[in-house]
CSV table of C-alpha atoms and ligand atoms in Angstrom, one decimal:
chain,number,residue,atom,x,y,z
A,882,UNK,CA,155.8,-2.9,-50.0
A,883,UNK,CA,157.1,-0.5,-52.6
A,884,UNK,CA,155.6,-0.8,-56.3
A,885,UNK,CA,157.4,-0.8,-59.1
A,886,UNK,CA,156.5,2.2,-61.4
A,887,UNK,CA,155.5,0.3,-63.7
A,888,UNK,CA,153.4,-1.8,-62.2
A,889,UNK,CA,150.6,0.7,-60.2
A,890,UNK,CA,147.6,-1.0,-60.9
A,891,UNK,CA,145.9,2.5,-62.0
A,892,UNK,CA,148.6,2.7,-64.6
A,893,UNK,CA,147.8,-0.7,-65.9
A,894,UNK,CA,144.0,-0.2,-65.8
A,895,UNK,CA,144.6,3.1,-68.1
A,896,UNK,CA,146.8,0.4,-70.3
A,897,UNK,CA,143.9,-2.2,-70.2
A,898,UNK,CA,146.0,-4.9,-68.2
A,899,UNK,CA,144.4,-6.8,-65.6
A,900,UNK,CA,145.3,-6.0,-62.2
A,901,UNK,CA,144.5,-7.4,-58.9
A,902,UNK,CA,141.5,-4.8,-58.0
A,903,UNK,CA,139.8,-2.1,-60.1
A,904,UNK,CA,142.1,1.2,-59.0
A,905,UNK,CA,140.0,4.0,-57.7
A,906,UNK,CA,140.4,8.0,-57.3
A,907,UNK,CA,138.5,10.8,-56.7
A,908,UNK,CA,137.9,13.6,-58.8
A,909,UNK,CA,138.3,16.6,-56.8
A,910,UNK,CA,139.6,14.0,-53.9
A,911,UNK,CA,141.6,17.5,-52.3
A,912,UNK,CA,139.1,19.9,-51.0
A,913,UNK,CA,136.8,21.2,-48.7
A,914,UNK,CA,134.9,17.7,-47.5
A,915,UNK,CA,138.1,17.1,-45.7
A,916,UNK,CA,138.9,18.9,-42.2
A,917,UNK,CA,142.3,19.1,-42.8
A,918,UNK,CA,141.6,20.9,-46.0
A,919,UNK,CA,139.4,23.5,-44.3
A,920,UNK,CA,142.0,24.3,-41.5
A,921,UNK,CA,144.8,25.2,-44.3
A,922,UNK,CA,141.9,27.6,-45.9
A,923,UNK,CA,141.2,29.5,-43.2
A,924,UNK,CA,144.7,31.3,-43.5
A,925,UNK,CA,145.5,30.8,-47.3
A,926,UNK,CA,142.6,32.0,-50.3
A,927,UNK,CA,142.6,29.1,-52.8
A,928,UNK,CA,144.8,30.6,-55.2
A,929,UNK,CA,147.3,31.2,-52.7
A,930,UNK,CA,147.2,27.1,-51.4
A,931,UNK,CA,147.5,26.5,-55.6
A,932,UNK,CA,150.6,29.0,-56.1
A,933,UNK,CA,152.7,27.8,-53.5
A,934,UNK,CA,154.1,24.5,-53.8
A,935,UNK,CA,154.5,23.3,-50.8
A,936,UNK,CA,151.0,24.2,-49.6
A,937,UNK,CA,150.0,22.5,-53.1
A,938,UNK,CA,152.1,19.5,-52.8
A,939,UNK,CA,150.8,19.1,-48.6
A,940,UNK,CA,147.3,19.5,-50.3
A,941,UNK,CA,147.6,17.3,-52.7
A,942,UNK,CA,149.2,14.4,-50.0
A,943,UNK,CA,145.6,15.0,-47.2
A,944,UNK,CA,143.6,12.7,-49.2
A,945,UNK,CA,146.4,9.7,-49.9
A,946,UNK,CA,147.0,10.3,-46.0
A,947,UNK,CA,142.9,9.3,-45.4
A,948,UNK,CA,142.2,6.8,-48.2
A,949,UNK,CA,143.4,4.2,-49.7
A,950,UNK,CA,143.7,5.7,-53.2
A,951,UNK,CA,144.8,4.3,-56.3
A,952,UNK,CA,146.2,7.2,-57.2
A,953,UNK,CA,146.9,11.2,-56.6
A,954,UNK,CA,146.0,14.2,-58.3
A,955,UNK,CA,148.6,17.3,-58.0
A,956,UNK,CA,146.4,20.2,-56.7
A,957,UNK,CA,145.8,23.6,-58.5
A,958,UNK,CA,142.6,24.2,-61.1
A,959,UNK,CA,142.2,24.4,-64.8
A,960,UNK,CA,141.9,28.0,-65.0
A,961,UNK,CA,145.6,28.3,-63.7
A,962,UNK,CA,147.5,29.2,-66.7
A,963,UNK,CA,144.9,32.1,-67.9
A,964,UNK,CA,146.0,34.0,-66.0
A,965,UNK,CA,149.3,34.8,-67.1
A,966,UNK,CA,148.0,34.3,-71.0
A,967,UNK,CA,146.1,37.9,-70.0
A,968,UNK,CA,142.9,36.8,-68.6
A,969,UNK,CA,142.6,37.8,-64.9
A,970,UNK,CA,139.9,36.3,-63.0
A,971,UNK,CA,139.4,35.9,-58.9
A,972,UNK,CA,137.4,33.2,-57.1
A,973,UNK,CA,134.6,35.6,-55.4
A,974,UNK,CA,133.1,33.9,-52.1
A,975,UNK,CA,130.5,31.8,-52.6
A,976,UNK,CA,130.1,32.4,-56.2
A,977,UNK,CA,133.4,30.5,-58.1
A,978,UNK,CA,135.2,31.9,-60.4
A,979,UNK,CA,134.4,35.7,-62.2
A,980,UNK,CA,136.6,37.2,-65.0
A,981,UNK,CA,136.5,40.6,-64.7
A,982,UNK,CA,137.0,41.5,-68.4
A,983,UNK,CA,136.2,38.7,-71.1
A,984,UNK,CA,137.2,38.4,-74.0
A,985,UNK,CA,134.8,38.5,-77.0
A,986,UNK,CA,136.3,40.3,-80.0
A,987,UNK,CA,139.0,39.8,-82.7
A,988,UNK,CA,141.0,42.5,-80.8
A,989,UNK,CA,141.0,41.2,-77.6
A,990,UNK,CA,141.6,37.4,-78.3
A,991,UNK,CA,144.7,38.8,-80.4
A,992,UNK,CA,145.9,39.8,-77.5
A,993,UNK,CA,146.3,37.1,-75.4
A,994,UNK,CA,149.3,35.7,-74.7
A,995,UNK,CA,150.9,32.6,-75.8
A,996,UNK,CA,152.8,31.3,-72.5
A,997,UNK,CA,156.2,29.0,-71.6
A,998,UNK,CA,154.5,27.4,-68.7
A,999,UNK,CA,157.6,25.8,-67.8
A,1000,UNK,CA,158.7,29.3,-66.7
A,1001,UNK,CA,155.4,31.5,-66.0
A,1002,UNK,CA,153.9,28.5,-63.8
A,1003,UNK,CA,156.6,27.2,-62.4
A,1004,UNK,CA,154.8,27.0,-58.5
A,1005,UNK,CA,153.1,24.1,-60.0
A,1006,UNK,CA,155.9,22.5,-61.7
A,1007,UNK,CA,157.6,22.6,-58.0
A,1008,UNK,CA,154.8,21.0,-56.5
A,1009,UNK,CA,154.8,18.0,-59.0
A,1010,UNK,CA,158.2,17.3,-58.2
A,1011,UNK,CA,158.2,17.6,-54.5
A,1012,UNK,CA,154.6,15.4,-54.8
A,1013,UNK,CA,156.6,13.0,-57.0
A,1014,UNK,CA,159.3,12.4,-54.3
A,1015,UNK,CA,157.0,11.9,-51.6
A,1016,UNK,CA,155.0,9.2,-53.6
A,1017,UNK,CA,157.9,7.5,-55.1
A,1018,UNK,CA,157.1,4.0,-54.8
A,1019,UNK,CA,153.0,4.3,-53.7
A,1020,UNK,CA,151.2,5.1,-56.0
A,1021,UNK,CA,151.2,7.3,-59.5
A,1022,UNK,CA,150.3,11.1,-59.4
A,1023,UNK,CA,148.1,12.6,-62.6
A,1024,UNK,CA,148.5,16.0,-63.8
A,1025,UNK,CA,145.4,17.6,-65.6
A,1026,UNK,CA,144.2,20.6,-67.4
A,1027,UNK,CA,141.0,21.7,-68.7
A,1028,UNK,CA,140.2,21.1,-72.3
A,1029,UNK,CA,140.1,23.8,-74.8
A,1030,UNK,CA,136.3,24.1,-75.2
A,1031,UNK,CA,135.7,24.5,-71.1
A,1032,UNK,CA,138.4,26.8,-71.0
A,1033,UNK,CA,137.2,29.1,-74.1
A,1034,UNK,CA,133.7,29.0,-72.6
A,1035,UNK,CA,135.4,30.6,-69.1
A,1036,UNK,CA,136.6,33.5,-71.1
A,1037,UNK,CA,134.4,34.4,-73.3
A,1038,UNK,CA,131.2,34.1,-70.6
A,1039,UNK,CA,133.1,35.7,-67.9
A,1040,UNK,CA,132.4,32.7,-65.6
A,1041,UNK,CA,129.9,29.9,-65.0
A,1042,UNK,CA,127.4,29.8,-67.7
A,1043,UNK,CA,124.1,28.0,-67.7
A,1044,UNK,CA,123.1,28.4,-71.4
A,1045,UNK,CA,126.7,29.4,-72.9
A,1046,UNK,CA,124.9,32.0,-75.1
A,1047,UNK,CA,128.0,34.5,-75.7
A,1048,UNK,CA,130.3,30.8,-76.1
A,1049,UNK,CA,128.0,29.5,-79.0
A,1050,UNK,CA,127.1,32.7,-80.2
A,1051,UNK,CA,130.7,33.3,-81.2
A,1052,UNK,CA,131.8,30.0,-81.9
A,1053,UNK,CA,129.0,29.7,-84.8
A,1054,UNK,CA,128.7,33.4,-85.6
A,1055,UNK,CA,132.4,34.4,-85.5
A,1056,UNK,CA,134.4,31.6,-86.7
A,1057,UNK,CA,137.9,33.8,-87.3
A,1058,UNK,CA,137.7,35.0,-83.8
A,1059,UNK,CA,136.8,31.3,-82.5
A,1060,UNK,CA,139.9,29.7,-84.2
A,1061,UNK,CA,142.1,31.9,-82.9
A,1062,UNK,CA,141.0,31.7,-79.8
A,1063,UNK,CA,141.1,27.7,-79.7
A,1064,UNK,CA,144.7,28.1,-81.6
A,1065,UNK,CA,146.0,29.9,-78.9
A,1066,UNK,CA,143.9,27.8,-76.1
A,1067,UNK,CA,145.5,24.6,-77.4
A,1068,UNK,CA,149.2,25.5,-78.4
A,1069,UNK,CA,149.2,26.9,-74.9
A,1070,UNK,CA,147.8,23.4,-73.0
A,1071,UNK,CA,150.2,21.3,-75.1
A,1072,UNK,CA,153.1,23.4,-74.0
A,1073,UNK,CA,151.5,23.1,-70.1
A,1074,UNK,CA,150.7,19.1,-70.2
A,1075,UNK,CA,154.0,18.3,-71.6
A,1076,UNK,CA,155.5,20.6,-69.1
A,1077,UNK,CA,154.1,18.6,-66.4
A,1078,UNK,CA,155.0,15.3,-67.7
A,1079,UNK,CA,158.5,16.6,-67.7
A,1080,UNK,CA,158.2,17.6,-63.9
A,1081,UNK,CA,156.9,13.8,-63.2
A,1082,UNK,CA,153.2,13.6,-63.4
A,1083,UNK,CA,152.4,9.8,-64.6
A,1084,UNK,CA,149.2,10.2,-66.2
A,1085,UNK,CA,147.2,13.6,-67.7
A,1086,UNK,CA,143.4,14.1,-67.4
A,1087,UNK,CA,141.5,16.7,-69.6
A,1088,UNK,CA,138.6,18.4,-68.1
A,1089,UNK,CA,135.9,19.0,-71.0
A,1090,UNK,CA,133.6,19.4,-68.0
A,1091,UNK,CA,130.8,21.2,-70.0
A,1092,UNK,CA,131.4,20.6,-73.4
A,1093,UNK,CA,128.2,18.3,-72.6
A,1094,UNK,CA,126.5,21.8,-73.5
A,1095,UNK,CA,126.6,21.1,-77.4
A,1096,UNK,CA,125.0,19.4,-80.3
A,1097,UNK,CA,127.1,16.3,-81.5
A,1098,UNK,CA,127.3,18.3,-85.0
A,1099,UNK,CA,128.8,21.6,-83.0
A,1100,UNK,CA,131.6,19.3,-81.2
A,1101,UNK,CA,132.4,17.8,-84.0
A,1102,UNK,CA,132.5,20.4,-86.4
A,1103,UNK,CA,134.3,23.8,-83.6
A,1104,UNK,CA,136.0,21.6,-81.0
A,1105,UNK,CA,136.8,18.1,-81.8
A,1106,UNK,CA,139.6,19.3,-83.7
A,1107,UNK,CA,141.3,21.3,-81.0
A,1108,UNK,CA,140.6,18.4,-78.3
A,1109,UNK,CA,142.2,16.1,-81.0
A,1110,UNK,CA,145.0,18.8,-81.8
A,1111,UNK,CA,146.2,18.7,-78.1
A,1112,UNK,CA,145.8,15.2,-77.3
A,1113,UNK,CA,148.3,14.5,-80.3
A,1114,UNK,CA,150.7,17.0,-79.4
A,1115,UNK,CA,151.3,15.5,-75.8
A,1116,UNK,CA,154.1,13.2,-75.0
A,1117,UNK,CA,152.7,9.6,-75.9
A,1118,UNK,CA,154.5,8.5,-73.0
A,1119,UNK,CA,151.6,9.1,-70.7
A,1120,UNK,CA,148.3,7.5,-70.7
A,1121,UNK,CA,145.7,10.3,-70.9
A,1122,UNK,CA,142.1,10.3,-69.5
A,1123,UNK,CA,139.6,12.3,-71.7
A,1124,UNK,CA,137.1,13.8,-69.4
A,1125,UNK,CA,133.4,15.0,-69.9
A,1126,UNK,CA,130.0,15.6,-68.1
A,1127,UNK,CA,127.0,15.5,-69.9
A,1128,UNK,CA,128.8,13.6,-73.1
A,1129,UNK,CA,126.2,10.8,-73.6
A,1130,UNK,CA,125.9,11.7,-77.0
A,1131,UNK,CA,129.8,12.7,-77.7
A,1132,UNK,CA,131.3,9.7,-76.4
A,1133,UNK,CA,132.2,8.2,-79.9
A,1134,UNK,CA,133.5,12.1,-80.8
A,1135,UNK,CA,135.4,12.3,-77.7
A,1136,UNK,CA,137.0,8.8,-78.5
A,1137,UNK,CA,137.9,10.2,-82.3
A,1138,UNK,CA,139.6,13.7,-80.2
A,1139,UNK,CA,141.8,10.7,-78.4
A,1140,UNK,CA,142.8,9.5,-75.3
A,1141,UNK,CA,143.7,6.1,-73.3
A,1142,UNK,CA,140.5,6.0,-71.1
A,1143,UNK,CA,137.8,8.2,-71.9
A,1144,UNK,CA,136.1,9.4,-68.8
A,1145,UNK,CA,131.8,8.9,-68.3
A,1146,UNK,CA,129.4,10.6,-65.8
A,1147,UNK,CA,126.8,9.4,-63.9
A,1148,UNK,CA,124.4,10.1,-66.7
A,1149,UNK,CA,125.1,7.1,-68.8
A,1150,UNK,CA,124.9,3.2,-68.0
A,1151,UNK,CA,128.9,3.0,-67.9
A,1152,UNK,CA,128.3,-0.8,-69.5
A,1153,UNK,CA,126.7,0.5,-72.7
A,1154,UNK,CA,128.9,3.2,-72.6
A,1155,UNK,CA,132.0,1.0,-73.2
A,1156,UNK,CA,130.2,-1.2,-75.6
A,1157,UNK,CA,129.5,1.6,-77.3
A,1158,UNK,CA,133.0,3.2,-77.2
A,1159,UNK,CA,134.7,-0.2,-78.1
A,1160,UNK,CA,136.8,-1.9,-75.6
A,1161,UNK,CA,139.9,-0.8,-77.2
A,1162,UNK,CA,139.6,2.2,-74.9
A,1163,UNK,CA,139.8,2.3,-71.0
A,1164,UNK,CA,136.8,3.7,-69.1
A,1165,UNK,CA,136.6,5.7,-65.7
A,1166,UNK,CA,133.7,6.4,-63.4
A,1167,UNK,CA,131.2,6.8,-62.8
A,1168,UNK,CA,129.1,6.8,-59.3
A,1169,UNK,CA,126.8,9.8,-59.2
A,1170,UNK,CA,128.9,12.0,-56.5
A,1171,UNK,CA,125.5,12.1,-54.6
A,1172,UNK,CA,125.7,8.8,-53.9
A,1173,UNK,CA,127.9,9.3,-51.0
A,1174,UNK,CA,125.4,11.2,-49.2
A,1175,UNK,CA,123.6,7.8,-48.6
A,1176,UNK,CA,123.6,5.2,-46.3
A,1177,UNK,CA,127.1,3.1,-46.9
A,1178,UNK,CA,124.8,-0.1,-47.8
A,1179,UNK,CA,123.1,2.0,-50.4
A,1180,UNK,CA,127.1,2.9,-51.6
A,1181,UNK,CA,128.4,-0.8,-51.8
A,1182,UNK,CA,124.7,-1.9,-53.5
A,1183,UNK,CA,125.9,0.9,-55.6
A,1184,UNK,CA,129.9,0.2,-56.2
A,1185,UNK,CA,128.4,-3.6,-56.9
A,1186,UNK,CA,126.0,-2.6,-59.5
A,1187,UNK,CA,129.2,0.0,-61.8
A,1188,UNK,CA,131.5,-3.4,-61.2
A,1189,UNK,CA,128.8,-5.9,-62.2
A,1190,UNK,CA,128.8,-4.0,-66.0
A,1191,UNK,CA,132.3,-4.3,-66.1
A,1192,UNK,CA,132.2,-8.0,-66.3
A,1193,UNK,CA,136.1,-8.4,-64.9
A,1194,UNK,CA,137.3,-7.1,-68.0
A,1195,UNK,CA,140.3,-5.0,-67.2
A,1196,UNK,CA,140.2,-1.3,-68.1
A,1197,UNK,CA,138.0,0.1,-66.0
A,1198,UNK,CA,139.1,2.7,-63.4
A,1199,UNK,CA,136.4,3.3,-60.5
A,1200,UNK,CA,135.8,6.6,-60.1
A,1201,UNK,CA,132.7,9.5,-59.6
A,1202,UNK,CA,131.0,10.5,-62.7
A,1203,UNK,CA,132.1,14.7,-61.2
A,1204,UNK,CA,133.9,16.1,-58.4
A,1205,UNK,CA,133.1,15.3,-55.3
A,1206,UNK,CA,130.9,17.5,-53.3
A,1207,UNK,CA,131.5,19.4,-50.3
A,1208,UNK,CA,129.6,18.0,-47.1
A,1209,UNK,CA,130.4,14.6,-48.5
A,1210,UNK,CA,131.2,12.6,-45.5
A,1211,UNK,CA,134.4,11.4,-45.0
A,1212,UNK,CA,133.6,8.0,-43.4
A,1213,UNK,CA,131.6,7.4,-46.6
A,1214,UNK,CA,134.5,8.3,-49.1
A,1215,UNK,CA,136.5,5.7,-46.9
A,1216,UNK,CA,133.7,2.7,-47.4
A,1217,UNK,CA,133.4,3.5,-51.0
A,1218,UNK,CA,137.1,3.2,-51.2
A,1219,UNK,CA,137.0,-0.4,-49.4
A,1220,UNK,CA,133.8,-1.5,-51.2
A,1221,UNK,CA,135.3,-0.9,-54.7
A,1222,UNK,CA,138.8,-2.9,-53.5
A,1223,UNK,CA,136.6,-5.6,-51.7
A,1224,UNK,CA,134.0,-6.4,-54.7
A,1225,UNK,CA,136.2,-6.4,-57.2
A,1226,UNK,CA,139.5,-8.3,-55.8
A,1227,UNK,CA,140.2,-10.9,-58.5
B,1307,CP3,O1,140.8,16.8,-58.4
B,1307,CP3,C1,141.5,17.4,-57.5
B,1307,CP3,O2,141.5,17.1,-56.3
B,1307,CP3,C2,142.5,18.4,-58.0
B,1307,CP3,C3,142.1,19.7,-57.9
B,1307,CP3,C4,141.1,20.4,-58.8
B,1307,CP3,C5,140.4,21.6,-58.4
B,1307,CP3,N1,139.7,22.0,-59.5
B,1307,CP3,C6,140.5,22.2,-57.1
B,1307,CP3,C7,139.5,23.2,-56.7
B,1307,CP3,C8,140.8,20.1,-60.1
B,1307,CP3,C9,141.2,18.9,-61.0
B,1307,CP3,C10,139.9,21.1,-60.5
B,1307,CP3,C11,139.3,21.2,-61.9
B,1307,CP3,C12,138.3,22.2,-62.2
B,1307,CP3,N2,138.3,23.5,-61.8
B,1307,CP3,C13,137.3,22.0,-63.1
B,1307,CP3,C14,137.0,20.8,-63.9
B,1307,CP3,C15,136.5,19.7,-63.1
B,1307,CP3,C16,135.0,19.9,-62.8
B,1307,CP3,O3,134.7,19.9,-61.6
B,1307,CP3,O4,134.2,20.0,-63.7
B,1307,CP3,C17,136.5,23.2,-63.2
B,1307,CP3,C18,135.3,23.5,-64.0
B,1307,CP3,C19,137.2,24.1,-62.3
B,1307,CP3,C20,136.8,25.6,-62.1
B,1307,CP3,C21,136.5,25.8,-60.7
B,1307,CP3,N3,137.4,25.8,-59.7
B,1307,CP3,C22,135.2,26.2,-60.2
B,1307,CP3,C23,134.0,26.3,-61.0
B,1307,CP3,C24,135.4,26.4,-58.8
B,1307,CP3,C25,134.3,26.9,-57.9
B,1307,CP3,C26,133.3,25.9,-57.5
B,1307,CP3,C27,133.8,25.3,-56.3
B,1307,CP3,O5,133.7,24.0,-56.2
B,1307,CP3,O6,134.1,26.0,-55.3
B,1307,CP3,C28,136.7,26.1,-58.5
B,1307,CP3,C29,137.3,26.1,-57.1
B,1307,CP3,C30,138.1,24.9,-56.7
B,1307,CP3,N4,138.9,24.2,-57.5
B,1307,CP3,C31,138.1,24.4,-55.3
B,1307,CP3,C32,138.9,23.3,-55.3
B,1307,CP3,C33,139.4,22.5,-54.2
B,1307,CP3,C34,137.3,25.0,-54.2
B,1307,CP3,C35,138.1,26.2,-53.7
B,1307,CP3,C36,137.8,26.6,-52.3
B,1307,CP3,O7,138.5,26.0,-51.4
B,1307,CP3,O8,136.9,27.4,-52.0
């Protein structure tokens, strides 16, 4: 039976309607946890799967050909438009991503380059639409970017960060250099969210993955406005999902930077969470991505217990409270999927 686009329960969750069953998705539901995902990288690198759209768009389609998911995320990675804004980085084995030359003074963040995305990443924009075609009438695809803080942290640290000494260290001690920095980070995602909205995503999600990182005074005072600035500046049209990890104590900041469904990690009780947030907000997550490691018992006890604090009320979009990991396995994502459908059919 084809859905009317209007009517995909994950679209009306991230409205707060009620729908049948709580939707469900994966973050990072495209990836190496899935056979058919390793076979493809073992002749493409993963930049070259996320710059060709039809490897992205057939990337993108493995999971939804697996699962019964709610709904599909277009494949590619946050740190996809730095490169043509200047910043060249390369995903070293084993190690994730490492910049080569960060940026840390006035000079160089001048330099970077303010980008029509529409044009300079068009590979993705080809990949939404030829996603968009094969979905048409099953479910809703989301586009995403990364949020301006986690993106600014890439590029000053040079990569991965545990302490985000040089990020911090600039944001407090150089506040010129920061602004411009974030100016440019932002103007650039509005252009690149609105871009993919145009080439038919259905929903956005913004990965502030480790904004978690900073005092509730810090994120209020260097980054909520930028969060805020972009969320504004994208097409209304959408419903966007505000992502964090580690945002216990940001949630009520993150809600005030915007969005339609604010997204939780494992890290808080997702029930107190919404109370706390107010329920005129949606909420996504938020099983700890570990979870699937255990027995599929342990999973439903699990998917039973996030439900349970929901109390039916609609607005809640099952989801992990992070990616998931590689090694997950695959039998497991396909129980979790059933148990959340099962437990929570109205
Ligand atoms: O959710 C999806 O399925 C869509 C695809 C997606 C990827 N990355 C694919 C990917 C999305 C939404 C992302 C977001 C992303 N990328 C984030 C934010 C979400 C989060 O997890 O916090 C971040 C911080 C990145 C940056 C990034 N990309 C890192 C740190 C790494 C290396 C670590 C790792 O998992 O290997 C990547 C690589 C990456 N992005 C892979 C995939 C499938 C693995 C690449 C491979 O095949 O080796």
């Amino acid at each position: 039976m084809r859905i009317n686009k209007d009517q995909y329960p994950f679209l009306r969750a991230c409205r707060r309607e009620a729908t049948e069953y709580t939707p469900v998705w994966l973050m990072r539901q495209a990836g190496r946890y899935m056979k058919e995902y390793r076979a493809l990288r073992k002749k493409y690198s993963f930049l070259e799967m996320c710059k060709n759209p039809e490897l992205a768009a057939k990337v993108t389609l493995q999971p939804i050909e697996r699962f019964k998911l709610d709904a599909a995320i277009i494949f590619s990675d946050i740190l996809i438009p730095l490169e043509p804004m200047g910043v060249e980085f390369e995903f070293a084995k084993g190690e994730g991503p490492v910049f080569h030359h960060p940026l840390r003074e006035r000079k160089d963040v001048e330099k970077l380059r303010v980008i029509e995305p529409e044009e300079e990443i068009s590979f993705l924009m080809k990949a939404i639409r030829i996603v968009r075609k094969e979905l048409e009438g099953e479910i809703p695809l989301i586009g995403f970017s990364g949020a301006p803080f986690t993106l600014a942290s890439y590029i000053i640290e040079g990569g991965h960060s545990k302490n985000y000494i040089l990020t911090k260290g600039l944001m407090v001690q150089d506040r010129p250099t920061w602004n411009v920095l974030m100016e440019k980070i932002s103007e650039v995602l509005i252009r690149y969210l609105n871009a993919q909205i145009r080439s038919g995503v259905q929903a956005l999600q913004l990965f502030d993955s480790w904004v978690g990182c900073l005092s509730p005074h810090d994120y209020e005072e260097y980054v909520l406005p930028y969060s805020k600035k972009v969320i504004d500046g994208v097409d209304k049209k959408v419903p966007l999902i505000h992502f964090a990890t580690s945002s216990s104590t940001l949630l009520e900041l993150m809600k005030r930077a915007g969005g339609d469904v604010i997204g939780v990690d494992w890290r808080v009780d997702i029930g107190e969470a919404w109370a706390r947030l107010g329920y005129d907000v949606a909420i996504q997550g938020n099983l700890d991505p570990v979870v699937l490691f255990g027995p599929v018992d342990l999973i439903e006890k699990e998917v039973k217990r996030i439900l349970d604090r929901m109390d039916g009320r609609p607005g809640h979009i099952f989801n992990l409270g992070h990616g998931i990991l590689p090694n997950t396995p695959v039998d497991h994502v396909a129980a979790l999927i059933e148990a959340v459908h099962h437990y929570s059919k109205r």
